[in-house]
Short mmCIF file of C-alpha atoms in Angstrom, two decimals:
data_model
loop_
_atom_site.label_atom_id
_atom_site.label_comp_id
_atom_site.label_asym_id
_atom_site.label_seq_id
_atom_site.Cartn_x
_atom_site.Cartn_y
_atom_site.Cartn_z
CA MET J 1 -18.47 -6.32 -50.94
CA VAL J 2 -15.58 -8.11 -52.96
CA SER J 3 -15.57 -5.13 -55.60
CA ALA J 4 -15.62 -2.64 -52.56
CA LEU J 5 -12.75 -4.46 -51.09
CA PHE J 6 -10.71 -4.30 -54.34
CA ILE J 7 -11.41 -0.82 -55.15
CA ALA J 8 -10.63 0.26 -51.40
CA SER J 9 -7.35 -1.55 -51.62
CA ARG J 10 -6.42 0.23 -54.97
CA LEU J 11 -7.17 3.41 -53.37
CA ALA J 12 -5.20 2.76 -50.18
CA GLN J 13 -2.16 1.61 -52.41
CA GLY J 14 -2.30 5.17 -54.40
CA LYS J 15 0.42 7.47 -54.13
CA SER J 16 -0.01 10.02 -51.39
CA SER J 17 2.30 13.17 -50.49
CA ASN J 18 4.87 12.85 -47.74
CA ARG J 19 2.87 15.46 -45.75
CA THR J 20 -0.20 13.17 -45.90
CA ASP J 21 1.63 10.12 -45.05
CA LYS J 22 3.06 11.80 -41.98
CA LEU J 23 -0.43 13.06 -40.93
CA LEU J 24 -1.97 9.50 -41.25
CA TRP J 25 0.89 8.07 -39.06
CA LEU J 26 0.08 10.67 -36.47
CA SER J 27 -3.49 9.52 -36.62
CA ILE J 28 -2.44 5.79 -36.44
CA SER J 29 -0.35 6.98 -33.41
CA GLY J 30 -3.24 8.24 -31.64
CA ILE J 31 -4.84 5.04 -32.01
CA VAL J 32 -1.82 3.28 -30.63
CA ILE J 33 -1.54 5.30 -27.59
CA SER J 34 -5.22 5.14 -26.92
CA THR J 35 -5.20 1.37 -27.14
CA LEU J 36 -1.94 1.13 -25.25
CA VAL J 37 -3.27 3.25 -22.47
CA ILE J 38 -6.56 1.54 -22.01
CA LEU J 39 -4.98 -2.10 -21.95
CA ILE J 40 -2.24 -1.12 -19.60
CA SER J 41 -4.58 0.66 -17.06
CA LEU J 42 -6.92 -2.35 -17.21
CA SER J 43 -4.18 -4.63 -16.67
CA VAL J 44 -2.77 -2.61 -13.57
CA ILE J 45 -6.24 -2.08 -12.20
CA LEU J 46 -6.93 -5.84 -12.42
CA GLY J 47 -3.65 -6.54 -10.89
CA PHE J 48 -4.20 -4.23 -7.99
CA LYS J 49 -7.77 -5.75 -7.41
CA ARG J 50 -6.63 -9.38 -7.54
CA GLN J 51 -3.60 -8.69 -5.41
CA VAL J 52 -5.44 -6.46 -2.66
CA SER J 53 -8.26 -8.71 -2.65
CA SER J 54 -6.31 -11.89 -2.15
CA ILE J 55 -4.38 -10.11 0.61
CA ALA J 56 -7.63 -9.29 2.37
CA TYR J 57 -9.23 -12.66 1.78
CA SER J 58 -6.27 -14.28 3.39
CA GLN J 59 -7.19 -12.45 6.61
CA THR J 60 -10.91 -12.92 6.36
CA GLY J 61 -11.89 -15.44 3.85
CA HIS J 62 -14.85 -14.37 1.51
CA ILE J 63 -16.86 -14.76 4.88
CA SER J 64 -15.96 -15.19 8.52
CA LEU J 65 -17.86 -16.79 11.21
CA TYR J 66 -16.69 -15.61 14.64
CA PRO J 67 -18.39 -14.87 18.15
CA TYR J 68 -21.35 -12.75 17.77
CA GLY J 69 -20.64 -9.21 18.82
CA GLU J 70 -16.98 -9.53 18.97
CA ASN J 71 -14.28 -8.01 16.78
CA TRP J 72 -13.29 -10.55 14.17
CA LEU J 73 -9.49 -9.96 14.35
CA SER J 74 -9.09 -9.43 18.16
CA THR J 75 -11.51 -11.62 19.72
CA GLN J 76 -10.54 -13.71 22.74
CA GLN J 77 -14.05 -15.60 22.91
CA TYR J 78 -14.61 -18.74 21.03
CA ILE J 79 -17.39 -20.54 18.82
CA ASP J 80 -17.90 -24.22 19.02
CA ALA J 81 -17.42 -26.03 15.72
CA PRO J 82 -17.39 -29.72 16.09
CA PRO J 83 -15.98 -31.95 13.27
CA LYS J 84 -19.49 -32.69 11.78
CA LEU J 85 -19.76 -28.79 11.15
CA ILE J 86 -16.19 -28.46 9.41
CA ASP J 87 -17.08 -31.60 7.42
CA TYR J 88 -20.23 -30.26 6.23
CA LEU J 89 -18.88 -26.92 5.28
CA GLU J 90 -15.94 -28.74 3.46
CA ARG J 91 -18.46 -30.50 1.32
CA GLN J 92 -20.21 -27.68 -0.07
CA PRO J 93 -19.46 -26.90 -3.64
CA GLU J 94 -19.72 -23.19 -3.11
CA ILE J 95 -16.87 -23.32 -0.68
CA LYS J 96 -13.28 -23.70 -1.85
CA SER J 97 -11.54 -23.79 1.61
CA VAL J 98 -12.40 -23.78 5.16
CA SER J 99 -10.07 -22.31 7.56
CA PRO J 100 -10.87 -22.82 11.27
CA LEU J 101 -8.50 -20.46 13.29
CA LEU J 102 -7.27 -19.88 16.67
CA GLN J 103 -5.62 -16.37 16.83
CA ASP J 104 -3.17 -15.02 19.46
CA ILE J 105 -0.37 -12.48 19.70
CA ALA J 106 3.03 -13.33 20.25
CA LEU J 107 6.46 -11.64 20.65
CA LEU J 108 9.42 -12.42 18.42
CA LYS J 109 12.85 -11.19 20.16
CA THR J 110 16.57 -11.37 18.76
CA LYS J 111 19.49 -9.89 20.18
CA ASP J 112 18.99 -6.71 18.36
CA ASP J 113 15.34 -6.28 17.60
CA PHE J 114 11.73 -7.35 18.56
CA LYS J 115 8.39 -7.66 16.89
CA THR J 116 4.89 -8.44 17.84
CA ILE J 117 2.95 -10.70 15.44
CA LEU J 118 -0.49 -12.24 14.93
CA LEU J 119 -0.60 -16.12 15.06
CA TYR J 120 -3.10 -18.19 13.18
CA GLY J 121 -3.20 -21.75 14.78
CA ILE J 122 -3.91 -24.06 11.61
CA GLU J 123 -5.52 -27.53 11.50
CA GLY J 124 -3.83 -29.84 9.08
CA ASN J 125 -3.92 -28.33 5.68
CA ARG J 126 -6.72 -25.95 6.39
CA TYR J 127 -5.34 -22.75 5.28
CA ASN J 128 -6.20 -20.01 2.98
CA PRO J 129 -5.06 -20.73 -0.67
CA PHE J 130 -3.30 -17.51 -0.29
CA PHE J 131 -0.43 -19.04 1.63
CA SER J 132 0.43 -21.54 -0.84
CA GLN J 133 0.20 -19.34 -3.96
CA GLN J 134 2.61 -16.65 -2.78
CA LEU J 135 6.23 -16.81 -3.72
CA PHE J 136 8.07 -18.71 -0.84
CA LEU J 137 11.10 -20.19 0.70
CA GLY J 138 10.74 -23.54 2.19
CA ARG J 139 7.68 -25.76 2.47
CA LEU J 140 4.32 -25.43 3.71
CA PRO J 141 3.80 -28.18 6.40
CA ASN J 142 0.97 -30.18 7.30
CA PHE J 143 0.29 -28.57 10.72
CA SER J 144 -1.35 -31.90 12.33
CA GLN J 145 1.67 -34.24 11.51
CA TYR J 146 4.90 -32.88 12.68
CA ASP J 147 7.74 -34.02 15.05
CA THR J 148 7.06 -32.52 18.49
CA SER J 149 10.63 -31.57 18.95
CA SER J 150 10.49 -29.36 15.64
CA VAL J 151 7.31 -27.57 15.87
CA PRO J 152 6.66 -25.72 12.26
CA LEU J 153 6.40 -22.09 11.77
CA VAL J 154 5.46 -19.86 8.83
CA LEU J 155 6.44 -16.32 8.75
CA PRO J 156 5.58 -13.43 6.45
CA SER J 157 8.80 -12.22 4.55
CA ALA J 158 8.63 -8.68 5.98
CA VAL J 159 8.98 -9.99 9.57
CA ALA J 160 11.58 -12.83 8.56
CA ASN J 161 13.62 -10.04 6.75
CA ARG J 162 13.48 -7.74 9.63
CA LEU J 163 14.59 -10.20 12.27
CA ASP J 164 17.15 -11.83 9.83
CA TYR J 165 15.43 -15.21 10.09
CA LYS J 166 16.17 -17.97 7.59
CA VAL J 167 14.50 -21.26 6.80
CA GLY J 168 15.51 -23.77 9.29
CA ASP J 169 16.31 -21.39 12.26
CA LYS J 170 15.01 -21.95 15.71
CA VAL J 171 12.48 -19.21 16.76
CA ARG J 172 11.28 -18.61 20.05
CA LEU J 173 7.85 -16.96 20.76
CA TYR J 174 6.76 -15.22 23.79
CA PHE J 175 3.24 -15.26 25.06
CA LEU J 176 1.85 -12.91 27.19
CA THR J 177 -0.89 -14.56 29.22
CA ASN J 178 -1.27 -14.60 32.90
CA ARG J 179 2.42 -15.58 32.90
CA ILE J 180 4.83 -15.25 30.19
CA LYS J 181 5.08 -18.70 28.15
CA ILE J 182 7.90 -19.40 25.88
CA ARG J 183 7.48 -21.91 23.00
CA ALA J 184 10.25 -22.90 20.52
CA PHE J 185 9.49 -23.36 16.76
CA THR J 186 11.32 -24.06 13.59
CA LEU J 187 11.08 -21.75 10.66
CA VAL J 188 9.90 -24.04 7.81
CA ARG J 189 8.65 -21.68 5.28
CA ILE J 190 8.79 -17.76 4.42
CA TYR J 191 5.89 -16.58 2.39
CA GLN J 192 5.96 -13.36 0.38
CA SER J 193 4.28 -10.65 2.18
CA ALA J 194 5.24 -7.58 -0.19
CA GLY J 195 6.66 -5.81 2.69
CA LEU J 196 3.68 -5.77 4.74
CA SER J 197 4.47 -6.40 8.53
CA GLU J 198 1.13 -7.15 9.62
CA MET J 199 0.50 -10.14 7.86
CA PRO J 200 0.00 -13.34 10.21
CA ALA J 201 2.40 -16.17 11.01
CA LEU J 202 1.13 -19.76 10.81
CA CYS J 203 1.75 -22.40 13.55
CA PRO J 204 -0.17 -25.79 14.51
CA HIS J 205 -3.56 -25.26 16.11
CA ASP J 206 -2.92 -27.61 18.98
CA VAL J 207 -0.06 -25.44 20.19
CA LEU J 208 -2.33 -22.54 20.48
CA GLN J 209 -4.72 -24.69 22.12
CA LYS J 210 -2.69 -25.73 24.97
CA ILE J 211 -1.34 -22.21 25.57
CA LYS J 212 -4.73 -20.99 25.70
CA GLY J 213 -6.13 -23.95 27.66
CA ILE J 214 -9.32 -24.56 25.69
CA ASN J 215 -11.18 -27.51 24.41
CA ALA J 216 -10.94 -29.02 21.11
CA GLY J 217 -13.41 -27.98 18.59
CA GLN J 218 -13.28 -24.26 19.88
CA TYR J 219 -12.04 -21.56 17.62
CA ASN J 220 -11.73 -17.79 17.52
CA ARG J 221 -12.91 -17.77 13.81
CA ILE J 222 -13.84 -19.90 10.75
CA ALA J 223 -12.74 -18.39 7.47
CA LEU J 224 -14.56 -19.53 4.19
CA THR J 225 -13.28 -18.93 0.72
CA ALA J 226 -15.69 -18.94 -2.33
CA ALA J 227 -15.43 -21.29 -5.20
CA GLY J 228 -16.66 -21.05 -8.65
CA GLY J 229 -16.52 -17.28 -8.90
CA LEU J 230 -18.94 -16.59 -6.45
CA ASN J 231 -18.82 -13.04 -4.63
CA SER J 232 -18.76 -12.67 -0.81
CA THR J 233 -22.51 -11.67 -0.77
CA GLU J 234 -23.56 -14.76 -2.84
CA LEU J 235 -21.67 -17.11 -0.48
CA SER J 236 -22.83 -15.59 2.63
CA SER J 237 -26.40 -15.90 1.55
CA ILE J 238 -26.05 -19.48 0.61
CA THR J 239 -24.28 -20.48 3.79
CA ILE J 240 -26.91 -18.72 5.84
CA SER J 241 -29.59 -20.53 4.14
CA LYS J 242 -27.71 -24.00 4.29
CA LEU J 243 -26.78 -23.84 8.06
CA SER J 244 -30.40 -22.65 9.15
CA GLN J 245 -31.71 -25.88 7.41
CA GLN J 246 -29.05 -28.24 8.82
CA GLN J 247 -28.54 -29.51 12.47
CA VAL J 248 -24.71 -29.56 12.00
CA ALA J 249 -23.89 -26.32 14.27
CA PRO J 250 -24.17 -25.90 17.96
CA ILE J 251 -26.94 -23.75 19.11
CA GLN J 252 -25.03 -20.24 19.55
CA ASN J 253 -25.14 -16.88 18.31
CA TYR J 254 -22.60 -16.71 15.33
CA GLY J 255 -21.40 -13.34 13.74
CA LEU J 256 -21.15 -13.73 9.91
CA SER J 257 -19.65 -11.14 7.94
CA THR J 258 -18.23 -10.65 4.46
CA ALA J 259 -14.80 -9.50 3.80
CA GLU J 260 -16.09 -6.31 2.39
CA GLU J 261 -17.93 -5.61 5.73
CA LEU J 262 -14.81 -6.66 7.84
CA MET J 263 -12.19 -4.76 5.73
CA PRO J 264 -14.30 -1.65 4.39
CA ASP J 265 -11.39 0.66 3.84
CA ILE J 266 -9.47 -1.66 1.65
CA PHE J 267 -12.59 -2.46 -0.75
CA SER J 268 -13.73 1.19 -0.95
CA TRP J 269 -10.36 1.92 -2.26
CA LEU J 270 -10.67 -0.70 -4.79
CA SER J 271 -14.15 0.80 -5.91
CA MET J 272 -12.36 4.12 -6.24
CA LEU J 273 -9.98 2.49 -8.79
CA ASP J 274 -13.11 1.36 -10.99
CA SER J 275 -14.36 4.80 -11.28
CA ASN J 276 -11.04 6.26 -12.28
CA VAL J 277 -10.39 3.58 -14.88
CA ILE J 278 -13.69 4.23 -16.40
CA PHE J 279 -12.99 7.90 -16.66
CA LEU J 280 -9.51 7.21 -18.31
CA ILE J 281 -10.91 4.97 -20.71
CA VAL J 282 -13.62 7.51 -21.92
CA VAL J 283 -10.71 9.98 -22.10
CA MET J 284 -8.64 7.76 -24.22
CA LEU J 285 -11.66 6.77 -26.57
CA ILE J 286 -12.36 10.50 -27.17
CA ILE J 287 -8.67 11.04 -28.13
CA GLY J 288 -8.72 8.09 -30.26
CA ALA J 289 -11.82 9.28 -32.06
CA PHE J 290 -10.41 12.80 -32.75
CA THR J 291 -7.50 11.26 -34.21
CA MET J 292 -9.55 8.97 -36.24
CA ILE J 293 -11.70 12.01 -37.64
CA SER J 294 -8.48 13.66 -38.65
CA GLY J 295 -7.34 10.65 -40.34
CA VAL J 296 -10.50 10.04 -42.31
CA ILE J 297 -10.58 13.65 -43.25
CA ILE J 298 -6.99 13.37 -44.31
CA ILE J 299 -7.72 10.53 -46.69
CA ILE J 300 -10.90 12.12 -48.13
CA LEU J 301 -9.09 15.35 -48.94
CA ASP J 302 -6.15 13.21 -50.27
CA LYS J 303 -8.40 11.15 -52.66
CA THR J 304 -10.87 13.91 -53.57
CA ALA J 305 -10.28 13.65 -57.17
CA GLN J 306 -10.87 10.04 -56.97
CA ILE J 307 -14.21 10.51 -55.37
CA GLY J 308 -15.11 12.83 -58.32
CA ILE J 309 -14.19 10.23 -60.78
CA LEU J 310 -16.22 7.42 -58.98
CA LYS J 311 -19.18 9.66 -58.72
CA ALA J 312 -18.91 10.52 -62.41
CA LEU J 313 -18.80 6.92 -63.14
CA GLY J 314 -22.11 6.49 -61.42
CA ALA J 315 -20.89 5.17 -57.95
CA SER J 316 -23.36 6.05 -55.24
CA ASN J 317 -22.45 7.89 -52.01
CA ARG J 318 -23.14 4.73 -50.01
CA LEU J 319 -20.55 2.79 -52.18
CA ILE J 320 -17.85 5.57 -51.60
CA ARG J 321 -18.41 5.66 -48.05
CA GLN J 322 -18.04 1.85 -47.77
CA LEU J 323 -14.61 2.36 -49.73
CA PHE J 324 -13.52 4.76 -47.22
CA THR J 325 -14.61 2.76 -44.22
CA TRP J 326 -12.60 -0.03 -45.34
CA ILE J 327 -9.55 2.03 -45.87
CA ALA J 328 -9.89 3.45 -42.42
CA LEU J 329 -10.47 -0.03 -40.96
CA ARG J 330 -7.18 -0.86 -42.11
CA PHE J 331 -5.60 1.98 -40.17
CA ILE J 332 -7.58 1.19 -37.18
CA VAL J 333 -6.39 -2.52 -37.27
CA LEU J 334 -2.98 -1.54 -37.62
CA GLY J 335 -3.16 1.02 -34.85
CA ILE J 336 -4.46 -1.61 -32.50
CA ILE J 337 -2.29 -4.43 -33.31
CA LEU J 338 0.66 -2.00 -32.69
CA GLY J 339 -0.96 -1.09 -29.35
CA ASN J 340 -1.53 -4.50 -28.41
CA ILE J 341 2.02 -5.37 -29.08
CA LEU J 342 3.49 -2.44 -26.93
CA ALA J 343 1.14 -3.30 -24.20
CA LEU J 344 2.00 -6.93 -24.17
CA LEU J 345 5.80 -6.02 -24.16
CA LEU J 346 5.51 -3.33 -21.34
CA ILE J 347 3.10 -5.77 -19.15
CA GLY J 348 5.58 -8.73 -19.73
CA LEU J 349 8.56 -6.56 -18.60
CA GLN J 350 6.75 -5.39 -15.52
CA TYR J 351 5.67 -8.74 -14.48
CA GLN J 352 9.17 -10.27 -15.01
CA PHE J 353 11.32 -7.71 -13.54
CA LYS J 354 9.15 -5.36 -11.43
CA LEU J 355 10.40 -2.21 -12.93
CA ILE J 356 8.14 0.08 -11.22
CA PRO J 357 8.36 -0.32 -7.44
CA LEU J 358 5.46 0.80 -4.87
CA ASN J 359 5.69 1.55 -1.29
CA PRO J 360 4.02 -1.43 0.33
CA GLU J 361 2.79 0.70 3.39
CA ASP J 362 0.39 2.53 1.08
CA TYR J 363 -0.38 0.16 -1.81
CA TYR J 364 -0.14 -3.31 0.04
CA MET J 365 2.46 -4.59 -2.46
CA ASP J 366 6.01 -3.80 -3.40
CA SER J 367 5.62 -3.25 -7.22
CA VAL J 368 2.98 -2.38 -9.69
CA PRO J 369 1.01 -5.68 -10.36
CA VAL J 370 -0.25 -6.37 -13.75
CA VAL J 371 -2.67 -9.28 -15.00
CA PHE J 372 -3.25 -10.40 -18.49
CA ASP J 373 -6.84 -11.22 -18.94
CA ALA J 374 -7.68 -12.60 -22.33
CA TRP J 375 -11.26 -11.86 -22.32
CA VAL J 376 -10.90 -8.14 -21.08
CA TRP J 377 -8.34 -7.67 -23.80
CA PHE J 378 -10.75 -9.01 -26.48
CA ALA J 379 -13.53 -6.82 -25.14
CA VAL J 380 -11.22 -3.71 -25.16
CA ASN J 381 -10.13 -4.47 -28.70
CA LEU J 382 -13.78 -4.97 -29.88
CA GLY J 383 -14.73 -1.86 -27.96
CA VAL J 384 -12.08 0.23 -29.56
CA VAL J 385 -12.82 -0.99 -33.14
CA GLY J 386 -16.80 -0.56 -32.62
CA THR J 387 -16.16 2.95 -31.34
CA LEU J 388 -13.69 3.90 -33.96
CA LEU J 389 -16.02 2.54 -36.81
CA ILE J 390 -18.84 4.66 -35.56
CA VAL J 391 -16.77 7.72 -35.77
CA VAL J 392 -15.57 6.95 -39.10
CA LEU J 393 -19.18 6.23 -40.41
CA LEU J 394 -20.43 9.54 -39.33
CA THR J 395 -17.06 11.32 -40.71
CA THR J 396 -17.68 9.90 -44.22
CA ARG J 397 -21.05 11.62 -44.44
CA ILE J 398 -18.99 14.57 -45.86
CA ILE J 399 -18.48 12.73 -49.05
CA ALA J 400 -22.09 13.52 -50.06
CA SER J 401 -21.03 17.08 -50.28
CA ILE J 402 -18.30 16.49 -52.78
CA LYS J 403 -19.42 17.16 -56.34
CA PRO J 404 -17.59 15.60 -59.37
CA SER J 405 -17.53 19.01 -61.52
CA SER J 406 -15.73 20.72 -58.69
CA THR J 407 -13.20 17.94 -58.54
CA MET J 408 -12.45 17.73 -62.13
CA LYS J 409 -12.42 21.39 -62.30
CA PHE J 410 -9.83 21.55 -59.62
CA GLU J 411 -7.67 18.88 -61.56
#
């Protein structure tokens, strides 16, 4: 192997015509473009999936418990969830967060505009992690410990911007029950909702409890978020199994659905993205393969005389193919490195400056999201190298047809 590497390096350093060098750089450019497009495509798709999934899970959790036969989002019925049930769920290692929710619709009104908004009544710090992870202004309160003269309210940025609310403002909410009820809140946090106007506001659970006139331990819904990389289906199966074996829940009919069942349109759209990116990866690999075939043929044609000399000196076809495989590998690695550098640069610019905007009404976010996943990038680079090496090994088979007598006669 050492001798093969030495000879390959000497062959690669040999002089070539300007035309050959330009053609080789064209082949390297094909590898760069293929690698670049694949990496950026996967980073964008992963970004879309994570961002859209996190928005969906902020509404439903990975699974939701709610009154059987009711609509999870608009139900006005209640499930009984005593403290021992909530505590039991919070102790399970498969569950990252438990969010018992009261839900209601309220009207926000200013002098110039008004907006209806969905309210989630939160107990303590039992809110979905999404609301603490988003960019924000202000603080996220403990909804059980507050001054009754300053009831905290959290608004999505789309609503706050539309009605020109700032952190610290007094906000009046109008509740349309049997008679109109008005409650005053203090805006303590604005979270980034990427322009989506239908994201919920958060307020203390006991405020909605009094407005609705219900008992403690009654909720419209309990949202559970999975831990440890579990998906919704796995968490659903585990939760059903454990609840059926424990006497922690009251005897009543619960509806239990995954986020994919509650929001099928969003997750179907995400599944379509997977098929599109697979098609794109295949196309890019084909382009990279053809440019590599061209590059190998160019190298072989440029080194035809040297091939003849090596054969005349007794080198086998296998050895010569190894030499040209090592030469081609150098070009492959160079192309992949350049592709990775450009991809990192473009992804970093998009992440930092959001250069490509989106319409949040269509895409659930205000700019193209990007994610850097080291394992995905490693797999892509390994896959590109493996695919192009197979192409090189197949292409170098033409070396067997080169005869020393013909090359020497040519010289």
